[in-house]
Coordinates of C-alpha atoms in Angstrom, one line a residue:
Chain A
X112 CA 0.0 -0.2 0.0
X113 CA 1.3 3.5 -0.7
X114 CA 0.8 5.7 2.2
X115 CA 1.3 9.5 2.5
X116 CA 1.4 11.1 6.1
X117 CA 0.5 14.7 6.0
X118 CA 2.0 16.3 9.1
X119 CA 4.4 13.5 9.4
X120 CA 6.9 15.1 11.7
X121 CA 4.5 15.2 14.6
X122 CA 4.8 12.5 17.4
X123 CA 1.9 10.5 15.9
X124 CA 3.1 10.9 12.2
X125 CA 6.6 9.7 13.1
X126 CA 5.2 6.8 15.1
X127 CA 2.9 5.6 12.4
X128 CA 5.7 6.1 9.7
X129 CA 8.2 3.8 11.7
X130 CA 5.4 1.0 12.0
X131 CA 3.7 1.1 8.6
X132 CA 7.0 1.7 6.5
X133 CA 7.9 -1.9 7.5
X134 CA 5.2 -3.3 5.4
X135 CA 4.1 -0.5 3.1
X136 CA 5.8 2.3 1.1
X137 CA 5.3 5.5 3.1
X138 CA 6.1 9.2 2.4
X139 CA 6.4 11.3 5.6
X140 CA 5.3 15.0 4.6
X141 CA 5.8 18.2 6.3
X142 CA 5.6 22.0 5.7
X143 CA 9.2 22.2 6.2
X144 CA 11.2 19.9 3.9
X145 CA 14.3 19.8 5.8
X146 CA 12.3 18.6 8.8
X147 CA 10.6 15.9 6.6
X148 CA 14.0 14.7 5.5
X149 CA 15.4 14.6 9.1
X150 CA 12.5 12.9 10.5
X151 CA 12.3 10.3 8.0
X152 CA 16.1 9.6 8.2
X153 CA 15.8 9.3 12.0
X154 CA 12.8 6.9 11.6
X155 CA 14.8 4.8 9.0
X156 CA 17.7 4.6 11.5
X157 CA 15.4 3.3 14.2
X158 CA 13.7 0.7 12.0
X159 CA 16.6 -0.2 10.0
X160 CA 18.8 -0.3 13.2
X161 CA 16.7 -3.2 14.3
X162 CA 17.3 -5.4 11.2
X163 CA 13.8 -4.5 10.1
X164 CA 12.8 -3.5 6.4
X165 CA 11.8 0.2 5.9
X166 CA 10.5 1.9 2.8
X167 CA 10.2 5.6 3.9
X168 CA 11.0 9.0 2.5
X169 CA 10.6 12.7 3.5
X170 CA 8.7 15.1 1.3
X171 CA 6.3 18.0 1.3
X172 CA 2.7 17.6 2.5
X173 CA 1.5 17.9 -1.1
X174 CA 4.1 15.2 -2.3
X175 CA 2.7 13.0 0.5
X176 CA -0.7 13.3 -0.9
X177 CA 0.3 12.9 -4.4
X178 CA 2.1 9.8 -3.4
X179 CA -0.4 8.0 -1.3
X180 CA -3.4 5.8 -2.2
X181 CA -4.0 6.3 1.5
X182 CA -3.3 9.7 3.0
X183 CA -3.2 10.1 6.9
X184 CA -3.8 13.5 8.3
X185 CA -1.5 13.3 11.3
X186 CA -2.2 16.9 12.5
X187 CA -3.5 18.5 15.4
X188 CA -7.1 19.8 15.1
X189 CA -6.2 23.4 15.1
X190 CA -4.2 23.1 11.9
X191 CA -6.8 20.9 10.2
X192 CA -8.6 23.5 8.0
X193 CA -5.6 25.5 6.9
X194 CA -3.6 22.3 6.1
X195 CA -6.5 20.8 4.2
X196 CA -7.1 24.1 2.4
X197 CA -3.5 24.2 1.2
X198 CA -3.6 20.9 -0.3
X199 CA -5.0 19.6 -3.6
X200 CA -5.5 16.3 -5.4
X201 CA -7.3 14.4 -2.6
X202 CA -10.3 13.6 -4.7
X203 CA -10.8 9.9 -4.9
X204 CA -8.1 9.2 -2.3
X205 CA -8.7 7.3 1.0
X206 CA -8.1 10.1 3.6
X207 CA -7.7 8.9 7.2
X208 CA -8.5 11.2 10.1
X209 CA -6.9 10.3 13.4
X210 CA -7.8 13.7 14.7
X211 CA -9.5 14.4 18.1
X212 CA -10.6 17.8 18.7
X213 CA -10.2 18.4 22.5
X214 CA -9.6 21.0 25.0
X215 CA -7.3 20.7 28.0
X216 CA -8.9 22.5 31.2
X217 CA -8.1 20.8 34.5
X218 CA -9.0 17.6 32.5
X219 CA -9.5 16.8 29.0
X220 CA -13.0 17.4 27.3
X221 CA -14.1 16.6 23.8
X222 CA -14.4 19.7 21.7
X223 CA -15.9 18.8 18.4
X224 CA -16.4 21.5 15.7
X225 CA -20.1 22.3 14.7
X226 CA -20.0 19.6 12.2
X227 CA -20.2 17.1 15.1
X228 CA -16.6 15.7 14.5
X229 CA -13.3 16.3 13.0
X230 CA -14.0 13.3 10.5
X231 CA -17.1 15.0 9.3
X232 CA -15.4 18.2 8.9
X233 CA -12.7 16.8 6.9
X234 CA -15.4 15.2 4.8
X235 CA -17.1 18.4 4.3
X236 CA -13.8 20.2 3.3
X237 CA -13.0 17.4 0.9
X238 CA -16.3 16.2 -0.6
X239 CA -14.7 14.0 -3.2
X240 CA -12.6 12.1 -1.0
X241 CA -13.2 8.8 1.0
X242 CA -13.0 9.9 4.5
X243 CA -12.4 7.2 7.3
X244 CA -11.7 8.2 10.9
X245 CA -9.2 5.6 12.1
X246 CA -6.3 5.3 14.5
X247 CA -7.8 8.0 16.8
X248 CA -7.1 5.8 20.0
X249 CA -3.6 4.9 19.6
X250 CA -1.3 7.3 21.7
X251 CA 1.7 8.8 20.0
X252 CA 4.3 7.2 22.4
X253 CA 2.9 3.9 21.7
X254 CA 3.2 4.2 17.9
X255 CA 6.9 5.0 18.6
X256 CA 7.7 2.2 21.1
X257 CA 8.4 0.1 18.1
X258 CA 9.8 -2.8 20.1
X259 CA 6.3 -3.4 21.8
X260 CA 3.3 -4.8 20.2
X261 CA 0.2 -2.5 19.7
X262 CA -2.3 -4.6 21.4
X263 CA -5.2 -2.3 20.8
X264 CA -8.8 -1.9 19.4
X265 CA -9.1 0.4 16.4
X266 CA -12.6 1.4 15.8
X267 CA -13.0 3.1 12.3
X268 CA -15.9 5.2 11.0
X269 CA -16.8 6.1 7.4
X270 CA -19.5 6.2 4.8
X271 CA -17.5 4.6 1.9
X272 CA -17.6 0.8 2.3
X273 CA -14.6 0.0 0.0
X274 CA -12.5 2.8 1.8
X275 CA -13.3 1.1 5.1
X276 CA -12.2 -2.4 3.9
X277 CA -8.7 -0.9 2.7
X278 CA -8.4 0.8 6.2
X279 CA -9.2 -2.5 7.9
X280 CA -6.7 -4.4 5.8
X281 CA -4.1 -1.7 6.7
X282 CA -4.9 -2.1 10.4
X283 CA -4.6 -5.9 9.9
X284 CA -0.9 -5.4 8.6
X285 CA 0.0 -4.0 12.2
X286 CA 0.8 -6.6 14.5
X287 CA -1.4 -6.5 17.4
X288 CA -4.1 -4.0 16.2
X289 CA -7.5 -5.1 15.8
X290 CA -9.8 -3.1 13.6
X291 CA -13.5 -2.8 14.0
X292 CA -16.0 -1.1 11.6
X293 CA -17.8 1.2 14.3
X294 CA -20.4 2.7 11.8
X295 CA -20.8 5.5 9.5
X296 CA -18.9 8.7 9.7
X297 CA -21.8 10.3 11.6
X298 CA -20.8 8.3 14.6
X299 CA -17.1 9.4 14.5
X300 CA -17.7 11.7 17.5
X301 CA -18.2 8.7 19.8
X302 CA -14.5 7.4 18.6
X303 CA -12.9 10.7 18.7
X304 CA -14.1 11.4 22.3
X305 CA -12.4 8.0 23.5
X306 CA -9.2 9.8 23.6
X307 CA -9.8 12.6 26.0
X308 CA -11.5 10.0 28.1
X309 CA -8.2 7.7 27.9
X310 CA -6.2 10.9 28.8
X311 CA -8.3 11.6 31.8
X312 CA -8.1 7.8 33.0
X313 CA -4.3 8.0 32.6
X314 CA -4.2 11.2 34.6
X315 CA -6.5 10.3 37.5
X316 CA -5.1 6.6 37.6
X317 CA -1.4 7.3 37.2
X318 CA -1.1 5.3 34.0
X319 CA 0.5 6.1 30.8
X320 CA -0.6 6.2 27.0
X321 CA -3.8 4.1 27.8
X322 CA -5.4 2.3 25.1
X323 CA -8.4 0.3 24.6
X324 CA -9.6 -3.1 23.6
X325 CA -13.1 -4.5 22.8
X326 CA -14.2 -7.9 24.2
Chain B
X248 CA -22.7 -2.4 51.7
X249 CA -26.4 -1.6 51.5
X250 CA -27.6 -1.2 47.8
X251 CA -31.1 -0.1 46.6
X252 CA -31.6 -0.6 42.9
X253 CA -34.2 1.7 41.6
X254 CA -35.8 0.1 38.4
X255 CA -34.5 -3.3 39.5
X256 CA -36.9 -5.1 37.3
X257 CA -35.2 -4.3 33.9
X258 CA -32.4 -6.3 32.5
X259 CA -29.5 -4.2 34.0
X260 CA -31.2 -4.0 37.2
X261 CA -31.8 -7.9 37.5
X262 CA -28.3 -8.4 36.4
X263 CA -26.8 -6.4 38.8
X264 CA -28.9 -7.5 41.7
X265 CA -27.6 -11.3 41.0
X266 CA -24.0 -10.2 41.1
X267 CA -24.0 -7.6 43.8
X268 CA -26.4 -9.7 46.2
X269 CA -23.6 -12.1 46.5
X270 CA -21.4 -9.8 48.7
X271 CA -23.8 -7.0 49.6
X272 CA -27.3 -6.5 51.0
X273 CA -29.3 -5.5 47.8
X274 CA -33.0 -4.3 47.6
X275 CA -34.4 -4.4 44.0
X276 CA -37.1 -1.8 43.7
X277 CA -40.0 -1.2 41.0
X278 CA -42.9 0.8 40.4
X279 CA -44.7 -2.6 40.7
X280 CA -44.3 -4.2 43.9
X281 CA -45.4 -7.7 42.6
X282 CA -43.0 -7.5 39.7
X283 CA -40.2 -6.6 42.3
X284 CA -41.0 -9.7 44.4
X285 CA -41.0 -11.9 41.4
X286 CA -37.9 -10.7 39.9
X287 CA -36.1 -10.8 43.3
X288 CA -37.3 -14.2 43.8
X289 CA -36.1 -15.4 40.4
X290 CA -32.7 -13.7 40.9
X291 CA -32.4 -15.5 44.2
X292 CA -33.3 -18.9 42.6
X293 CA -30.5 -18.4 40.0
X294 CA -27.9 -17.3 42.6
X295 CA -28.7 -19.6 45.5
X296 CA -29.3 -22.3 42.9
X297 CA -25.6 -22.2 42.2
X298 CA -24.9 -22.7 46.0
X299 CA -23.8 -19.0 46.3
X300 CA -24.8 -16.6 49.1
X301 CA -27.8 -14.0 48.2
X302 CA -29.0 -11.3 50.3
X303 CA -31.8 -9.8 48.0
X304 CA -35.4 -8.6 48.4
X305 CA -38.0 -6.9 46.3
X306 CA -39.7 -3.6 47.1
X307 CA -40.9 -0.5 46.0
X308 CA -38.4 2.1 44.4
X309 CA -38.9 4.4 47.2
X310 CA -37.9 1.7 49.8
X311 CA -35.0 0.7 47.6
X312 CA -34.0 4.4 48.1
X313 CA -34.6 4.3 51.8
X314 CA -32.6 1.0 52.2
X315 CA -29.4 1.8 50.1
X316 CA -26.4 3.8 51.3
X317 CA -25.8 3.4 47.6
X318 CA -28.7 3.9 45.2
X319 CA -28.4 2.7 41.6
X320 CA -30.6 4.4 38.9
X321 CA -31.1 1.2 36.8
X322 CA -33.6 3.0 34.6
X323 CA -33.9 3.9 30.8
X324 CA -33.2 7.7 30.1
X325 CA -36.7 8.2 29.0
X326 CA -37.7 7.3 32.5
X327 CA -35.2 9.4 34.5
X328 CA -36.9 12.6 35.3
X329 CA -40.2 11.2 36.1
X330 CA -38.7 8.4 38.4
X331 CA -36.2 10.7 40.1
X332 CA -39.0 13.3 40.7
X333 CA -41.1 10.7 42.3
X334 CA -38.5 9.9 44.9
X335 CA -37.7 11.4 48.0
X336 CA -34.9 10.9 50.5
X337 CA -31.9 10.9 48.3
X338 CA -30.1 13.7 49.9
X339 CA -26.6 12.9 51.1
X340 CA -26.9 9.3 49.5
X341 CA -24.4 8.0 46.8
X342 CA -26.5 7.9 43.7
X343 CA -25.1 5.6 40.7
X344 CA -26.0 6.7 37.3
X345 CA -25.4 3.7 34.8
X346 CA -27.8 5.7 32.2
X347 CA -26.7 6.2 28.7
X348 CA -29.1 8.4 26.7
X349 CA -29.0 7.4 23.1
X350 CA -31.1 7.2 20.0
X351 CA -31.4 4.2 17.7
X352 CA -31.5 5.2 14.0
X353 CA -30.0 2.7 11.5
X354 CA -27.2 2.9 14.1
X355 CA -27.1 4.0 17.7
X356 CA -26.0 7.6 18.5
X357 CA -25.4 9.3 21.7
X358 CA -28.2 11.6 22.4
X359 CA -27.5 13.7 25.8
X360 CA -30.0 16.2 27.4
X361 CA -28.9 20.0 27.2
X362 CA -27.0 19.4 30.5
X363 CA -24.4 17.4 28.5
X364 CA -25.0 14.0 30.0
X365 CA -27.5 11.9 32.0
X366 CA -25.4 12.2 35.1
X367 CA -25.1 15.7 35.1
X368 CA -28.9 15.8 34.8
X369 CA -29.3 13.5 37.7
X370 CA -26.9 15.7 39.8
X371 CA -29.0 18.8 38.7
X372 CA -32.3 16.9 39.8
X373 CA -30.7 15.8 43.0
X374 CA -28.4 18.6 44.2
X375 CA -28.0 17.0 47.6
X376 CA -27.0 13.7 46.3
X377 CA -23.5 12.4 45.6
X378 CA -23.9 11.4 42.0
X379 CA -21.2 8.9 40.2
X380 CA -21.7 7.9 36.8
X381 CA -20.5 4.0 36.7
X382 CA -21.5 0.8 35.2
X383 CA -22.5 2.5 32.1
X384 CA -20.4 0.3 29.8
X385 CA -21.6 -3.2 31.2
X386 CA -24.0 -4.8 28.8
X387 CA -27.3 -6.3 30.6
X388 CA -26.7 -9.8 29.3
X389 CA -23.0 -9.7 30.7
X390 CA -24.5 -8.7 34.1
X391 CA -26.9 -11.7 34.0
X392 CA -24.6 -14.3 32.7
X393 CA -23.4 -14.9 36.4
X394 CA -21.4 -18.1 35.4
X395 CA -18.9 -15.7 33.4
X396 CA -16.4 -13.3 35.0
X397 CA -17.1 -9.6 33.9
X398 CA -13.7 -9.0 32.6
X399 CA -14.2 -5.3 32.1
X400 CA -13.2 -1.8 32.8
X401 CA -15.5 0.6 34.4
X402 CA -14.9 4.3 34.2
X403 CA -16.4 6.3 36.8
X404 CA -17.1 10.1 36.8
X405 CA -18.3 12.4 39.8
X406 CA -17.4 15.4 41.7
X407 CA -17.6 13.9 45.3
X408 CA -14.3 12.2 46.0
X409 CA -15.5 10.2 48.9
X410 CA -18.6 8.9 46.8
X411 CA -16.2 7.9 44.1
X412 CA -14.0 5.9 46.5
X413 CA -17.0 4.1 47.8
X414 CA -18.0 3.2 44.2
X415 CA -14.7 2.0 43.2
X416 CA -14.7 -0.1 46.4
X417 CA -18.0 -1.8 45.2
X418 CA -16.6 -2.2 41.7
X419 CA -13.7 -4.1 43.3
X420 CA -16.1 -6.4 44.9
X421 CA -17.4 -7.7 41.5
X422 CA -14.7 -10.3 40.2
X423 CA -13.2 -9.4 37.0
X424 CA -14.3 -5.5 37.0
X425 CA -11.7 -3.0 37.2
X426 CA -12.9 0.5 38.2
X427 CA -11.0 3.7 36.8
X428 CA -11.6 7.3 38.2
X429 CA -12.3 8.9 34.7
X430 CA -12.7 12.6 36.3
X431 CA -15.4 14.9 37.3
X432 CA -19.0 14.7 36.4
X433 CA -18.6 17.0 33.6
X434 CA -16.7 14.4 31.9
X435 CA -19.4 11.7 32.1
X436 CA -20.6 12.4 28.5
X437 CA -17.4 10.7 27.2
X438 CA -18.1 7.6 29.5
X439 CA -21.8 7.6 28.5
X440 CA -21.2 7.7 24.8
X441 CA -19.1 4.6 24.8
X442 CA -22.1 2.3 25.1
X443 CA -23.8 3.6 21.6
X444 CA -20.3 3.0 20.1
X445 CA -20.0 -0.5 21.6
X446 CA -23.5 -1.3 20.3
X447 CA -22.6 -0.2 16.6
X448 CA -19.2 -2.3 17.1
X449 CA -21.3 -5.3 18.0
X450 CA -23.7 -4.7 15.0
X451 CA -21.1 -3.9 12.3
X452 CA -18.8 -6.9 13.5
X453 CA -21.4 -9.5 14.4
X454 CA -20.4 -9.5 18.0
X455 CA -22.5 -9.7 21.1
X456 CA -22.6 -7.5 24.3
X457 CA -19.2 -6.1 23.6
X458 CA -17.3 -4.4 26.6
X459 CA -14.0 -2.5 27.0
X460 CA -10.8 -2.8 28.6
X461 CA -8.2 -0.3 29.4
X462 CA -4.5 -1.0 28.9

């Protein structure tokens, strides 16, 4: 699978790049080309240093879009609209939103846009794209701890059945992850709000990088 | 612990009664006294028929309130306001809300009241009570399958630290359940919306009575 990661120099982007580049062709995009090259080189060192295969390169966000059959928007919610509006050529592509809009007060609260969720907003901004909310619930530090299996559930939401099948297939390629169809895009709010809940659970129970499983 | 279950003749109420009456004194309340007696007798047969201890009796909802140090509102959201307004004497008591307001369309969606969550609404209706959202995520069928351990996470929310400690202690008495402080009552929406998500996951993945674990 050819995967372009927009915002790939963030923690989530780098972690996903290190995991996914072991079995897929991945381009790690950034607004800053030198940061993209630096981050992708560092990720390659980490992966190849363990004797693992790695197909990864750094590029601009637009080049990551052009490259990917699947494009991951690994960006914070506050950069979502600006970043998406700066890109072109996303029509027909599978666009993964792992974005969780939230606010930090004394605790974390889910703070969706008026569309109801980040994923629905992405679909509104990109009406020709096949948007799937996925990977919302995996903490950046867990992605990056590549010596440890990601033993987690990944609920996904979307309105394009074919796109969801591809994303479930992508999830199956990551050892330990278990994908679940959680319904149409209109239900993405219920997936996005798991992360502020998990952050609160971590905080109030002195845990780290909490994830979920379904059973 | 003395536990009164309001709406105890529903599936959740009967399941909780069968589990909790093995180590606590439980009163199963109903608007309909004969249904309360019938249900509590049936539950006792199930529990005692397995050679397990059982301290359980049927009564009115008001008697369940009077009896309990901890009162569980095991009622559907649509009956919440009417039931709570029909009761008195809840001041100072620990009131557990396992209520998940949701709507069923083609799929389930979280449908909170304008207060933000059922638990916050309960606290507004009962300003003198110590409200804790808990047990939202355990399916009725799992409560009732008393030969199986409930191997699940139970996130709880509340503003009264002492009440939360009592509820966490109550959770610890149920083999398999693991309680987590998920923050103040203002975050209960993020717990209540897990259940419609789990119902969708069950539906779209042909699973039954899905629960969660944190790790």
